[in-house]
Tab-separated table of C-alpha atoms and ligand atoms in Angstrom:
chain	number	residue	atom	x	y	z
F	1	MET	CA	19.929	-41.875	-22.680
F	2	LYS	CA	21.485	-44.322	-20.211
F	3	LYS	CA	19.026	-45.861	-17.760
F	4	HIS	CA	21.101	-48.221	-15.637
F	5	LEU	CA	23.769	-46.341	-13.728
F	6	LEU	CA	26.210	-46.932	-10.925
F	7	PHE	CA	28.074	-44.409	-8.747
F	8	LEU	CA	31.427	-45.455	-7.362
F	9	GLY	CA	33.728	-43.472	-5.084
F	10	ALA	CA	35.142	-43.078	-1.601
F	11	PRO	CA	32.891	-42.257	1.367
F	12	GLY	CA	31.928	-38.608	1.050
F	13	ALA	CA	32.802	-38.347	-2.654
F	14	GLY	CA	29.223	-37.208	-3.278
F	15	LYS	CA	27.678	-40.399	-4.671
F	16	GLY	CA	24.445	-39.866	-2.741
F	17	THR	CA	24.277	-36.172	-3.667
F	18	GLN	CA	24.711	-36.794	-7.410
F	19	ALA	CA	22.540	-39.933	-7.515
F	20	ALA	CA	19.670	-37.970	-5.930
F	21	LEU	CA	19.942	-35.256	-8.614
F	22	VAL	CA	19.920	-37.754	-11.504
F	23	SER	CA	17.064	-39.672	-9.912
F	24	LYS	CA	14.948	-36.536	-9.531
F	25	ALA	CA	15.607	-35.294	-13.069
F	26	ASN	CA	14.770	-38.633	-14.735
F	27	SER	CA	12.419	-40.369	-12.254
F	28	TYR	CA	14.897	-43.204	-11.878
F	29	LEU	CA	14.915	-45.451	-8.856
F	30	HIS	CA	17.683	-44.315	-6.470
F	31	LEU	CA	18.990	-47.346	-4.683
F	32	SER	CA	21.355	-46.277	-1.905
F	33	THR	CA	22.348	-49.270	0.233
F	34	GLY	CA	23.538	-46.858	2.953
F	35	ASP	CA	20.137	-45.076	3.085
F	36	LEU	CA	18.224	-48.367	3.050
F	37	LEU	CA	20.321	-49.719	5.919
F	38	ARG	CA	19.925	-46.466	7.903
F	39	LYS	CA	16.134	-46.751	7.454
F	40	GLU	CA	16.234	-50.238	8.977
F	41	ILE	CA	18.126	-48.790	11.966
F	42	GLU	CA	15.557	-46.008	12.360
F	43	MET	CA	12.721	-48.564	12.313
F	44	ASN	CA	14.607	-50.633	14.899
F	45	SER	CA	13.942	-53.739	12.772
F	46	THR	CA	15.770	-57.047	13.315
F	47	LEU	CA	18.031	-56.161	10.387
F	48	GLY	CA	18.533	-52.637	11.782
F	49	LYS	CA	19.635	-54.025	15.152
F	50	GLU	CA	22.060	-56.355	13.409
F	51	VAL	CA	23.756	-53.623	11.339
F	52	LYS	CA	23.721	-50.641	13.723
F	53	ASP	CA	27.048	-51.231	15.488
F	54	ILE	CA	28.777	-52.363	12.287
F	55	MET	CA	27.803	-49.129	10.515
F	56	ASN	CA	28.701	-46.948	13.475
F	57	ARG	CA	32.183	-48.466	13.426
F	58	GLY	CA	32.415	-47.693	9.686
F	59	GLU	CA	32.745	-51.352	8.698
F	60	LEU	CA	30.937	-53.081	5.844
F	61	VAL	CA	27.686	-54.912	6.468
F	62	SER	CA	27.669	-58.564	5.294
F	63	ASP	CA	27.335	-59.167	1.558
F	64	ASN	CA	24.267	-61.408	1.995
F	65	LEU	CA	22.271	-58.786	3.871
F	66	VAL	CA	23.091	-56.055	1.387
F	67	LEU	CA	22.347	-58.306	-1.583
F	68	GLU	CA	18.883	-59.184	-0.249
F	69	ILE	CA	18.031	-55.481	0.044
F	70	VAL	CA	19.276	-54.752	-3.480
F	71	LYS	CA	17.367	-57.660	-5.041
F	72	LYS	CA	14.136	-56.713	-3.304
F	73	ASN	CA	14.365	-53.122	-4.583
F	74	LEU	CA	15.602	-53.749	-8.128
F	75	ASP	CA	12.667	-56.053	-8.708
F	76	GLN	CA	10.211	-53.136	-8.573
F	77	ASP	CA	8.893	-51.514	-11.765
F	78	ASN	CA	11.032	-48.514	-12.685
F	79	ASN	CA	12.009	-46.120	-15.496
F	80	GLY	CA	15.656	-46.772	-14.789
F	81	TRP	CA	17.863	-47.143	-11.732
F	82	ILE	CA	20.948	-45.773	-10.030
F	83	LEU	CA	23.036	-47.900	-7.712
F	84	ASP	CA	24.687	-45.745	-5.031
F	85	GLY	CA	27.145	-47.392	-2.630
F	86	PHE	CA	26.725	-50.894	-4.062
F	87	PRO	CA	28.755	-52.913	-4.954
F	88	ARG	CA	31.537	-52.217	-2.464
F	89	ASN	CA	33.709	-55.282	-3.090
F	90	LEU	CA	34.372	-57.838	-5.834
F	91	SER	CA	32.038	-60.419	-4.349
F	92	GLN	CA	29.145	-57.902	-4.396
F	93	ALA	CA	30.078	-56.970	-7.987
F	94	ASN	CA	29.836	-60.626	-9.067
F	95	SER	CA	26.496	-61.058	-7.281
F	96	LEU	CA	25.203	-57.903	-8.942
F	97	ASN	CA	26.193	-59.273	-12.321
F	98	GLU	CA	24.072	-62.394	-11.722
F	99	VAL	CA	21.083	-60.359	-10.518
F	100	LEU	CA	21.241	-58.117	-13.592
F	101	ILE	CA	21.535	-61.065	-15.980
F	102	ASN	CA	18.364	-62.531	-14.434
F	103	LEU	CA	16.557	-59.194	-14.723
F	104	ASN	CA	17.867	-58.688	-18.254
F	105	GLN	CA	18.877	-55.121	-17.314
F	106	PRO	CA	22.603	-54.727	-17.994
F	107	LEU	CA	24.573	-51.960	-16.330
F	108	GLU	CA	25.260	-49.203	-18.894
F	109	ILE	CA	27.630	-46.775	-17.201
F	110	VAL	CA	29.704	-46.404	-14.021
F	111	PHE	CA	30.576	-42.929	-12.750
F	112	TYR	CA	33.725	-42.944	-10.673
F	113	LEU	CA	33.725	-39.837	-8.468
F	114	ASP	CA	37.364	-39.035	-7.839
F	115	ILE	CA	38.399	-36.710	-5.028
F	116	PRO	CA	41.471	-36.037	-2.814
F	117	GLU	CA	41.394	-37.644	0.623
F	118	GLU	CA	41.763	-34.370	2.557
F	119	VAL	CA	38.618	-32.981	0.870
F	120	LEU	CA	36.644	-36.113	1.808
F	121	ILE	CA	37.599	-35.875	5.455
F	122	LYS	CA	36.598	-32.189	5.618
F	123	ARG	CA	33.231	-32.893	3.927
F	124	LEU	CA	32.364	-35.793	6.183
F	125	LEU	CA	33.285	-33.932	9.379
F	126	LEU	CA	31.084	-31.052	8.216
F	127	ARG	CA	28.168	-33.406	7.439
F	128	GLY	CA	28.374	-34.823	10.968
F	129	ARG	CA	26.318	-38.002	10.530
F	130	LYS	CA	26.650	-40.554	13.344
F	131	ASP	CA	29.427	-42.389	11.458
F	132	ASP	CA	31.220	-39.131	10.490
F	133	ASN	CA	33.825	-38.864	13.264
F	134	GLU	CA	37.596	-38.989	12.692
F	135	GLU	CA	38.114	-42.582	13.846
F	136	THR	CA	35.218	-44.011	11.829
F	137	ILE	CA	36.155	-42.003	8.745
F	138	ARG	CA	39.680	-43.474	8.931
F	139	THR	CA	38.230	-47.015	9.124
F	140	ARG	CA	35.884	-46.335	6.183
F	141	LEU	CA	38.699	-44.927	4.045
F	142	ASN	CA	40.967	-47.903	4.810
F	143	ILE	CA	38.216	-50.372	3.902
F	144	TYR	CA	37.462	-48.367	0.767
F	145	LYS	CA	41.097	-48.512	-0.380
F	146	LYS	CA	41.423	-52.222	0.310
F	147	THR	CA	38.087	-53.593	-0.868
F	148	THR	CA	36.232	-51.038	-2.995
F	149	GLU	CA	39.019	-49.376	-4.988
F	150	PRO	CA	39.751	-52.589	-6.971
F	151	LEU	CA	36.314	-52.116	-8.539
F	152	ILE	CA	37.649	-49.129	-10.496
F	153	ARG	CA	39.837	-51.516	-12.497
F	154	TYR	CA	37.047	-54.130	-12.647
F	155	PHE	CA	34.599	-51.711	-14.308
F	156	ASP	CA	37.311	-50.135	-16.457
F	157	ASP	CA	38.114	-53.588	-17.874
F	158	LEU	CA	34.414	-53.896	-18.774
F	159	SER	CA	34.661	-50.489	-20.561
F	160	LEU	CA	31.947	-49.063	-18.304
F	161	LEU	CA	34.008	-46.595	-16.258
F	162	ASN	CA	33.617	-42.829	-16.616
F	163	TYR	CA	35.904	-40.587	-14.608
F	164	ILE	CA	34.329	-37.595	-12.833
F	165	ASP	CA	36.304	-34.897	-11.026
F	166	ALA	CA	34.226	-34.704	-7.830
F	167	ASN	CA	36.173	-31.803	-6.329
F	168	ARG	CA	33.895	-29.179	-7.919
F	169	ASP	CA	30.554	-27.691	-6.995
F	170	PRO	CA	27.596	-30.120	-7.166
F	171	LYS	CA	25.911	-28.327	-10.131
F	172	THR	CA	29.018	-28.493	-12.334
F	173	ILE	CA	29.482	-32.177	-11.530
F	174	SER	CA	25.823	-32.810	-12.293
F	175	SER	CA	26.059	-31.141	-15.738
F	176	ASP	CA	29.105	-33.250	-16.525
F	177	ILE	CA	27.210	-36.439	-15.579
F	178	LYS	CA	24.183	-35.371	-17.643
F	179	LEU	CA	26.351	-34.941	-20.753
F	180	LYS	CA	27.908	-38.362	-20.273
F	181	MET	CA	24.490	-40.019	-19.820
F	182	ALA	CA	23.184	-38.730	-23.137
Q	201	B4P	P1	26.944	-44.608	2.396
Q	201	B4P	O1	25.586	-44.291	2.872
Q	201	B4P	O2	27.082	-45.207	1.039
Q	201	B4P	O3	27.686	-43.193	2.497
Q	201	B4P	P2	29.012	-42.489	2.033
Q	201	B4P	O4	29.802	-43.387	1.119
Q	201	B4P	O5	29.678	-42.061	3.286
Q	201	B4P	O6	28.633	-41.121	1.297
Q	201	B4P	P3	28.473	-40.518	-0.201
Q	201	B4P	O7	29.625	-40.773	-1.121
Q	201	B4P	O8	27.139	-40.960	-0.695
Q	201	B4P	O9	28.539	-38.974	0.090
Q	201	B4P	P4	27.416	-37.819	0.084
Q	201	B4P	O10	26.813	-37.599	-1.240
Q	201	B4P	O11	26.466	-38.124	1.219
Q	201	B4P	O12	27.665	-45.633	3.429
Q	201	B4P	C1	27.526	-45.596	4.847
Q	201	B4P	C2	27.775	-46.995	5.510
Q	201	B4P	O13	26.749	-47.942	5.084
Q	201	B4P	C3	29.077	-47.716	5.154
Q	201	B4P	O14	30.168	-47.265	5.923
Q	201	B4P	C4	28.683	-49.207	5.450
Q	201	B4P	O15	28.744	-49.503	6.831
Q	201	B4P	C5	27.238	-49.294	5.018
Q	201	B4P	N1	27.070	-49.793	3.624
Q	201	B4P	C6	26.506	-49.080	2.590
Q	201	B4P	N2	26.518	-49.801	1.453
Q	201	B4P	C7	27.115	-50.990	1.755
Q	201	B4P	C8	27.450	-52.142	0.982
Q	201	B4P	N3	27.175	-52.219	-0.333
Q	201	B4P	N4	28.066	-53.194	1.599
Q	201	B4P	C9	28.336	-53.143	2.901
Q	201	B4P	N5	28.060	-52.083	3.699
Q	201	B4P	C10	27.457	-51.004	3.136
Q	201	B4P	O16	28.289	-36.549	0.407
Q	201	B4P	C11	29.013	-36.373	1.629
Q	201	B4P	C12	28.955	-34.917	2.088
Q	201	B4P	O17	29.596	-34.056	1.143
Q	201	B4P	C13	27.535	-34.375	2.240
Q	201	B4P	O18	27.472	-33.580	3.384
Q	201	B4P	C14	27.309	-33.536	0.974
Q	201	B4P	O19	26.409	-32.485	1.185
Q	201	B4P	C15	28.706	-33.017	0.690
Q	201	B4P	N6	28.952	-32.861	-0.740
Q	201	B4P	C16	28.567	-33.729	-1.722
Q	201	B4P	N7	28.987	-33.276	-2.927
Q	201	B4P	C17	29.669	-32.105	-2.699
Q	201	B4P	C18	30.359	-31.172	-3.542
Q	201	B4P	N8	30.435	-31.339	-4.867
Q	201	B4P	N9	30.959	-30.114	-2.964
Q	201	B4P	C19	30.895	-29.924	-1.616
Q	201	B4P	N10	30.240	-30.771	-0.754
Q	201	B4P	C20	29.645	-31.848	-1.301
């Protein structure tokens, strides 16, 4: 059974939804950089104040800030972990590689949640989070295409990529992921 997982996909592809299911079923650490950053905003911490406007515009938070959060959390004892929403660009992917070499916990599988753009937009508008309005969604999708999509090739070249059709109901997707983790 794979213990070190990563979920990759456009905003709204369902990374958070699927990562939460796998985490619950296996008691793995669920490390969502988006959730961790939103918590900082809720607490009104110095970091939260720094990232609030950036996130509300749908832009990416600086690599250094995100990397600090990831390192702090991956260091904890765990049965396994799931990275959700990190890395989001090649620089973050290289930093992750160094962190994992130091921890001696290599990444075992990457699930790429693939979904048509019109479905994403509908899902995000329905969710209605603060950064789920049409303008911000457009910014997030443009950034995703430019900076995050190249990671599909990056992980495919490392023979870690597993394609998941994310335009199905959450339970079916989850069963598919479970089979591929075995
Ligand atoms: P994230 O929190 O990562 O959020 P996301 O990509 O928008 O959503 P996700 O793919 O997890 O979709 P979800 O399961 O919720 O990012 C938010 C912001 O944080 C970024 O814009 C950026 O500013 C910042 N950030 C985060 N990580 C960063 C990093 N590494 N570097 C820099 N900045 C970073 O699903 C979406 C909706 O669809 C939900 O309502 C869900 O219920 C629904 N849904 C899910 N699966 C479904 C299914 N199968 N069928 C129907 N509906 C489904």
